[in-house]
Amino acid sequence: MLNKELLKGLYVLTDATLTPDEIMLEQVERVLKSGVRVIQYRDKYTSSEEAEKQCIRLQALCDVYEAIFIIDDRLDIAYRIHADGLHVGEDDVSYEEARALLGDDKIIGVSCYGDIERAKKYANLGADYVAFGSFFPSPTKPHAKIVDPEILKHAKAQLNVPICAIGGITEDNIELLSCYDIAMYSLVSAVYKDDAIEENLEKLHTKIDFLQNK
């Protein structure tokens, strides 16, 4: 049984550019060794065959560290390899189809952008977490619409599932979101920049701990 209580803290995603296939496993292990317990494989472009091979390796690695492994959008791969979970967005496979195939014991998260009603709908249907954003300009999604952080306050008041913030989050701006006491912060560039994964994550963890204990 998956420990869904791990859906908190830093939620680190892979990226086709920042985590190329040949070093992705090494990079993700460094992330896991630094204390992160939620990993997502996100790559819209790699072939299904290559993506599946990589996801099998990543799921096995996350199992070693007792971490949660989530795949973005690729329901067929998540089903075949018995991944811990799936993340779906507005243009991806539907939540309903994913839940029907994966079953109730798998984790499914839903992107809700700036839409509280969308979040309420999927929380009521059984989504395990909902994600809002982008809150800041994101190097990995430069065309994403920017969302007002105040939506997190309304989400906290109306939802009873873990809330995740995503989009351009860094050590320098995470304080603007932490005041809303949400469950997870989804990160990409801030983790992998300068190939200083350990140092970057230590700074982020320290910042979150400081902000939570203010």
mmCIF file of C-alpha atoms in Angstrom:
data_model
loop_
_atom_site.group_PDB
_atom_site.id
_atom_site.type_symbol
_atom_site.label_atom_id
_atom_site.label_comp_id
_atom_site.label_asym_id
_atom_site.label_seq_id
_atom_site.Cartn_x
_atom_site.Cartn_y
_atom_site.Cartn_z
ATOM 1 C CA MET A 1 0.000 0.000 0.000
ATOM 2 C CA LEU A 2 1.332 3.421 -0.990
ATOM 3 C CA ASN A 3 2.073 5.851 1.815
ATOM 4 C CA LYS A 4 0.132 8.890 0.635
ATOM 5 C CA GLU A 5 1.326 10.803 3.679
ATOM 6 C CA LEU A 6 4.547 11.301 1.689
ATOM 7 C CA LEU A 7 2.690 13.820 -0.488
ATOM 8 C CA LYS A 8 4.342 16.794 1.187
ATOM 9 C CA GLY A 9 7.451 18.934 0.912
ATOM 10 C CA LEU A 10 9.444 19.178 -2.289
ATOM 11 C CA TYR A 11 8.071 17.417 -5.379
ATOM 12 C CA VAL A 12 10.838 17.161 -7.977
ATOM 13 C CA LEU A 13 10.207 16.655 -11.696
ATOM 14 C CA THR A 14 12.499 15.438 -14.437
ATOM 15 C CA ASP A 15 12.925 17.449 -17.605
ATOM 16 C CA ALA A 16 13.964 16.464 -21.123
ATOM 17 C CA THR A 17 16.665 19.155 -21.201
ATOM 18 C CA LEU A 18 17.809 19.413 -17.580
ATOM 19 C CA THR A 19 17.793 15.665 -16.904
ATOM 20 C CA PRO A 20 18.826 13.976 -20.165
ATOM 21 C CA ASP A 21 18.289 10.225 -20.338
ATOM 22 C CA GLU A 22 21.941 9.285 -20.009
ATOM 23 C CA ILE A 23 22.310 10.926 -16.572
ATOM 24 C CA MET A 24 18.693 11.090 -15.358
ATOM 25 C CA LEU A 25 18.958 8.109 -13.029
ATOM 26 C CA GLU A 26 22.095 9.490 -11.386
ATOM 27 C CA GLN A 27 20.497 12.920 -10.972
ATOM 28 C CA VAL A 28 17.287 11.536 -9.483
ATOM 29 C CA GLU A 29 19.256 9.403 -7.027
ATOM 30 C CA ARG A 30 21.064 12.535 -5.885
ATOM 31 C CA VAL A 31 17.657 14.161 -5.372
ATOM 32 C CA LEU A 32 16.436 11.184 -3.347
ATOM 33 C CA LYS A 33 19.610 11.087 -1.256
ATOM 34 C CA SER A 34 18.911 14.742 -0.427
ATOM 35 C CA GLY A 35 15.630 13.807 1.225
ATOM 36 C CA VAL A 36 13.008 14.319 -1.497
ATOM 37 C CA ARG A 37 10.281 11.677 -1.425
ATOM 38 C CA VAL A 38 8.090 12.558 -4.417
ATOM 39 C CA ILE A 39 9.460 12.285 -7.970
ATOM 40 C CA GLN A 40 7.705 12.842 -11.304
ATOM 41 C CA TYR A 41 8.846 11.745 -14.742
ATOM 42 C CA ARG A 42 7.802 14.429 -17.206
ATOM 43 C CA ASP A 43 8.763 14.093 -20.859
ATOM 44 C CA LYS A 44 6.222 14.681 -23.615
ATOM 45 C CA TYR A 45 8.564 13.890 -26.487
ATOM 46 C CA THR A 46 10.574 10.715 -25.835
ATOM 47 C CA SER A 47 9.205 7.613 -27.553
ATOM 48 C CA SER A 48 6.935 5.375 -25.503
ATOM 49 C CA GLU A 49 9.475 2.554 -25.664
ATOM 50 C CA GLU A 50 12.346 4.651 -24.309
ATOM 51 C CA ALA A 51 10.133 6.413 -21.769
ATOM 52 C CA GLU A 52 8.908 3.081 -20.437
ATOM 53 C CA LYS A 53 12.460 1.793 -19.981
ATOM 54 C CA GLN A 54 13.379 4.932 -18.085
ATOM 55 C CA CYS A 55 10.249 4.803 -15.925
ATOM 56 C CA ILE A 56 10.941 1.186 -14.957
ATOM 57 C CA ARG A 57 14.379 2.252 -13.721
ATOM 58 C CA LEU A 58 13.012 5.293 -11.903
ATOM 59 C CA GLN A 59 10.235 3.327 -10.198
ATOM 60 C CA ALA A 60 12.785 0.771 -8.979
ATOM 61 C CA LEU A 61 15.017 3.568 -7.699
ATOM 62 C CA CYS A 62 12.146 5.252 -5.865
ATOM 63 C CA ASP A 63 11.226 1.899 -4.308
ATOM 64 C CA VAL A 64 14.738 1.659 -2.848
ATOM 65 C CA TYR A 65 14.319 5.065 -1.193
ATOM 66 C CA GLU A 66 10.683 4.438 -0.208
ATOM 67 C CA ALA A 67 9.672 7.417 -2.339
ATOM 68 C CA ILE A 68 6.619 7.977 -4.529
ATOM 69 C CA PHE A 69 7.103 7.806 -8.305
ATOM 70 C CA ILE A 70 4.559 9.585 -10.500
ATOM 71 C CA ILE A 71 4.438 9.697 -14.299
ATOM 72 C CA ASP A 72 3.127 12.728 -16.149
ATOM 73 C CA ASP A 73 0.304 12.007 -18.616
ATOM 74 C CA ARG A 74 1.498 8.632 -19.977
ATOM 75 C CA LEU A 75 -1.285 6.451 -18.610
ATOM 76 C CA ASP A 76 -0.303 3.415 -20.682
ATOM 77 C CA ILE A 77 3.183 3.346 -19.189
ATOM 78 C CA ALA A 78 1.948 3.977 -15.647
ATOM 79 C CA TYR A 79 -0.416 1.019 -16.014
ATOM 80 C CA ARG A 80 2.086 -1.372 -17.575
ATOM 81 C CA ILE A 81 4.880 -0.792 -15.076
ATOM 82 C CA HIS A 82 2.614 -0.494 -12.011
ATOM 83 C CA ALA A 83 3.895 3.005 -11.275
ATOM 84 C CA ASP A 84 2.893 4.590 -7.989
ATOM 85 C CA GLY A 85 0.860 7.235 -9.729
ATOM 86 C CA LEU A 86 -0.025 9.537 -12.601
ATOM 87 C CA HIS A 87 -0.323 13.291 -13.031
ATOM 88 C CA VAL A 88 -2.847 14.654 -15.530
ATOM 89 C CA GLY A 89 -3.422 18.097 -16.984
ATOM 90 C CA GLU A 90 -6.206 19.699 -18.975
ATOM 91 C CA ASP A 91 -4.962 18.372 -22.323
ATOM 92 C CA ASP A 92 -3.925 14.919 -21.069
ATOM 93 C CA VAL A 93 -5.817 11.691 -20.575
ATOM 94 C CA SER A 94 -8.867 12.297 -18.355
ATOM 95 C CA TYR A 95 -8.793 11.751 -14.607
ATOM 96 C CA GLU A 96 -11.789 9.449 -14.906
ATOM 97 C CA GLU A 97 -10.095 7.194 -17.465
ATOM 98 C CA ALA A 98 -6.906 7.113 -15.432
ATOM 99 C CA ARG A 99 -8.698 6.192 -12.205
ATOM 100 C CA ALA A 100 -10.745 3.486 -13.921
ATOM 101 C CA LEU A 101 -7.607 1.832 -15.279
ATOM 102 C CA LEU A 102 -5.202 2.342 -12.376
ATOM 103 C CA GLY A 103 -7.608 1.681 -9.526
ATOM 104 C CA ASP A 104 -8.184 3.412 -6.214
ATOM 105 C CA ASP A 105 -4.876 2.506 -4.603
ATOM 106 C CA LYS A 106 -2.734 4.481 -7.079
ATOM 107 C CA ILE A 107 -1.990 8.185 -6.696
ATOM 108 C CA ILE A 108 -3.495 10.538 -9.250
ATOM 109 C CA GLY A 109 -2.821 14.273 -9.194
ATOM 110 C CA VAL A 110 -4.544 16.882 -11.318
ATOM 111 C CA SER A 111 -3.322 20.234 -12.657
ATOM 112 C CA CYS A 112 -5.885 22.934 -11.906
ATOM 113 C CA TYR A 113 -3.989 26.053 -13.032
ATOM 114 C CA GLY A 114 -6.013 28.905 -11.473
ATOM 115 C CA ASP A 115 -9.355 27.111 -11.366
ATOM 116 C CA ILE A 116 -10.811 26.376 -7.921
ATOM 117 C CA GLU A 117 -13.931 24.755 -9.370
ATOM 118 C CA ARG A 118 -11.809 22.313 -11.371
ATOM 119 C CA ALA A 119 -9.904 21.454 -8.201
ATOM 120 C CA LYS A 120 -13.116 20.917 -6.222
ATOM 121 C CA LYS A 121 -14.497 18.661 -8.956
ATOM 122 C CA TYR A 122 -11.488 16.362 -8.996
ATOM 123 C CA ALA A 123 -10.996 16.391 -5.254
ATOM 124 C CA ASN A 124 -14.600 15.206 -4.935
ATOM 125 C CA LEU A 125 -13.937 12.500 -7.526
ATOM 126 C CA GLY A 126 -11.007 11.215 -5.487
ATOM 127 C CA ALA A 127 -7.877 12.971 -6.767
ATOM 128 C CA ASP A 128 -5.016 12.486 -4.318
ATOM 129 C CA TYR A 129 -3.669 16.005 -4.784
ATOM 130 C CA VAL A 130 -4.380 19.080 -6.884
ATOM 131 C CA ALA A 131 -1.784 21.436 -8.339
ATOM 132 C CA PHE A 132 -2.100 25.173 -8.972
ATOM 133 C CA GLY A 133 0.171 27.457 -11.010
ATOM 134 C CA SER A 134 2.276 28.656 -12.678
ATOM 135 C CA PHE A 135 2.946 31.229 -9.968
ATOM 136 C CA PHE A 136 6.140 32.617 -11.479
ATOM 137 C CA PRO A 137 7.688 32.624 -14.956
ATOM 138 C CA SER A 138 9.018 29.118 -15.560
ATOM 139 C CA PRO A 139 12.047 28.262 -17.699
ATOM 140 C CA THR A 140 10.564 24.844 -18.480
ATOM 141 C CA LYS A 141 7.074 26.194 -19.341
ATOM 142 C CA PRO A 142 7.711 29.735 -20.584
ATOM 143 C CA HIS A 143 4.204 30.216 -22.008
ATOM 144 C CA ALA A 144 2.286 29.132 -18.908
ATOM 145 C CA LYS A 145 -0.267 31.616 -17.599
ATOM 146 C CA ILE A 146 0.737 33.247 -14.308
ATOM 147 C CA VAL A 147 -1.675 32.624 -11.421
ATOM 148 C CA ASP A 148 -2.237 34.860 -8.380
ATOM 149 C CA PRO A 149 -0.855 33.138 -5.235
ATOM 150 C CA GLU A 150 -4.001 34.213 -3.363
ATOM 151 C CA ILE A 151 -5.744 31.263 -4.991
ATOM 152 C CA LEU A 152 -3.874 29.044 -2.519
ATOM 153 C CA LYS A 153 -5.682 30.714 0.391
ATOM 154 C CA HIS A 154 -9.066 29.975 -1.182
ATOM 155 C CA ALA A 155 -7.991 26.447 -2.080
ATOM 156 C CA LYS A 156 -6.931 25.734 1.509
ATOM 157 C CA ALA A 157 -10.309 26.928 2.752
ATOM 158 C CA GLN A 158 -12.335 24.825 0.322
ATOM 159 C CA LEU A 159 -10.347 21.621 -0.273
ATOM 160 C CA ASN A 160 -9.410 18.693 1.924
ATOM 161 C CA VAL A 161 -6.728 17.163 -0.321
ATOM 162 C CA PRO A 162 -3.015 18.046 -0.505
ATOM 163 C CA ILE A 163 -2.363 21.199 -2.512
ATOM 164 C CA CYS A 164 0.709 21.567 -4.709
ATOM 165 C CA ALA A 165 2.176 24.802 -6.096
ATOM 166 C CA ILE A 166 4.054 24.705 -9.379
ATOM 167 C CA GLY A 167 5.785 27.050 -11.765
ATOM 168 C CA GLY A 168 9.068 28.901 -11.479
ATOM 169 C CA ILE A 169 9.487 28.283 -7.750
ATOM 170 C CA THR A 170 12.978 29.047 -6.403
ATOM 171 C CA GLU A 171 14.752 29.588 -3.111
ATOM 172 C CA ASP A 172 14.204 33.308 -3.598
ATOM 173 C CA ASN A 173 10.422 33.282 -4.121
ATOM 174 C CA ILE A 174 9.170 30.224 -2.232
ATOM 175 C CA GLU A 175 8.467 32.470 0.760
ATOM 176 C CA LEU A 176 5.655 34.112 -1.221
ATOM 177 C CA LEU A 177 3.863 30.739 -1.304
ATOM 178 C CA SER A 178 4.848 29.149 2.010
ATOM 179 C CA CYS A 179 2.617 31.536 3.967
ATOM 180 C CA TYR A 180 -0.381 29.614 2.618
ATOM 181 C CA ASP A 181 0.714 26.387 4.356
ATOM 182 C CA ILE A 182 0.277 24.112 1.361
ATOM 183 C CA ALA A 183 1.479 20.509 1.157
ATOM 184 C CA MET A 184 3.901 20.450 -1.803
ATOM 185 C CA TYR A 185 6.140 22.621 -3.930
ATOM 186 C CA SER A 186 6.874 21.301 -7.405
ATOM 187 C CA LEU A 187 10.357 22.125 -8.673
ATOM 188 C CA VAL A 188 12.506 21.598 -11.750
ATOM 189 C CA SER A 189 15.068 24.249 -12.666
ATOM 190 C CA ALA A 190 15.745 25.318 -9.069
ATOM 191 C CA VAL A 191 16.901 21.790 -8.275
ATOM 192 C CA TYR A 192 19.137 21.040 -11.236
ATOM 193 C CA LYS A 193 20.732 24.451 -11.877
ATOM 194 C CA ASP A 194 24.538 24.494 -12.057
ATOM 195 C CA ASP A 195 24.539 20.705 -11.419
ATOM 196 C CA ALA A 196 24.514 21.592 -7.722
ATOM 197 C CA ILE A 197 21.596 19.346 -6.776
ATOM 198 C CA GLU A 198 22.656 18.699 -3.187
ATOM 199 C CA GLU A 199 23.409 22.344 -2.434
ATOM 200 C CA ASN A 200 20.234 23.557 -4.138
ATOM 201 C CA LEU A 201 18.025 21.132 -2.217
ATOM 202 C CA GLU A 202 19.734 21.867 1.092
ATOM 203 C CA LYS A 203 19.018 25.570 0.620
ATOM 204 C CA LEU A 204 15.399 24.877 -0.332
ATOM 205 C CA HIS A 205 14.824 22.511 2.588
ATOM 206 C CA THR A 206 16.436 24.987 4.981
ATOM 207 C CA LYS A 207 14.279 27.809 3.643
ATOM 208 C CA ILE A 208 11.064 25.804 3.999
ATOM 209 C CA ASP A 209 11.952 24.657 7.527
ATOM 210 C CA PHE A 210 12.732 28.248 8.505
ATOM 211 C CA LEU A 211 9.504 29.586 7.045
ATOM 212 C CA GLN A 212 7.384 26.882 8.656
ATOM 213 C CA ASN A 213 8.886 27.600 12.067
ATOM 214 C CA LYS A 214 8.618 31.400 11.920
#
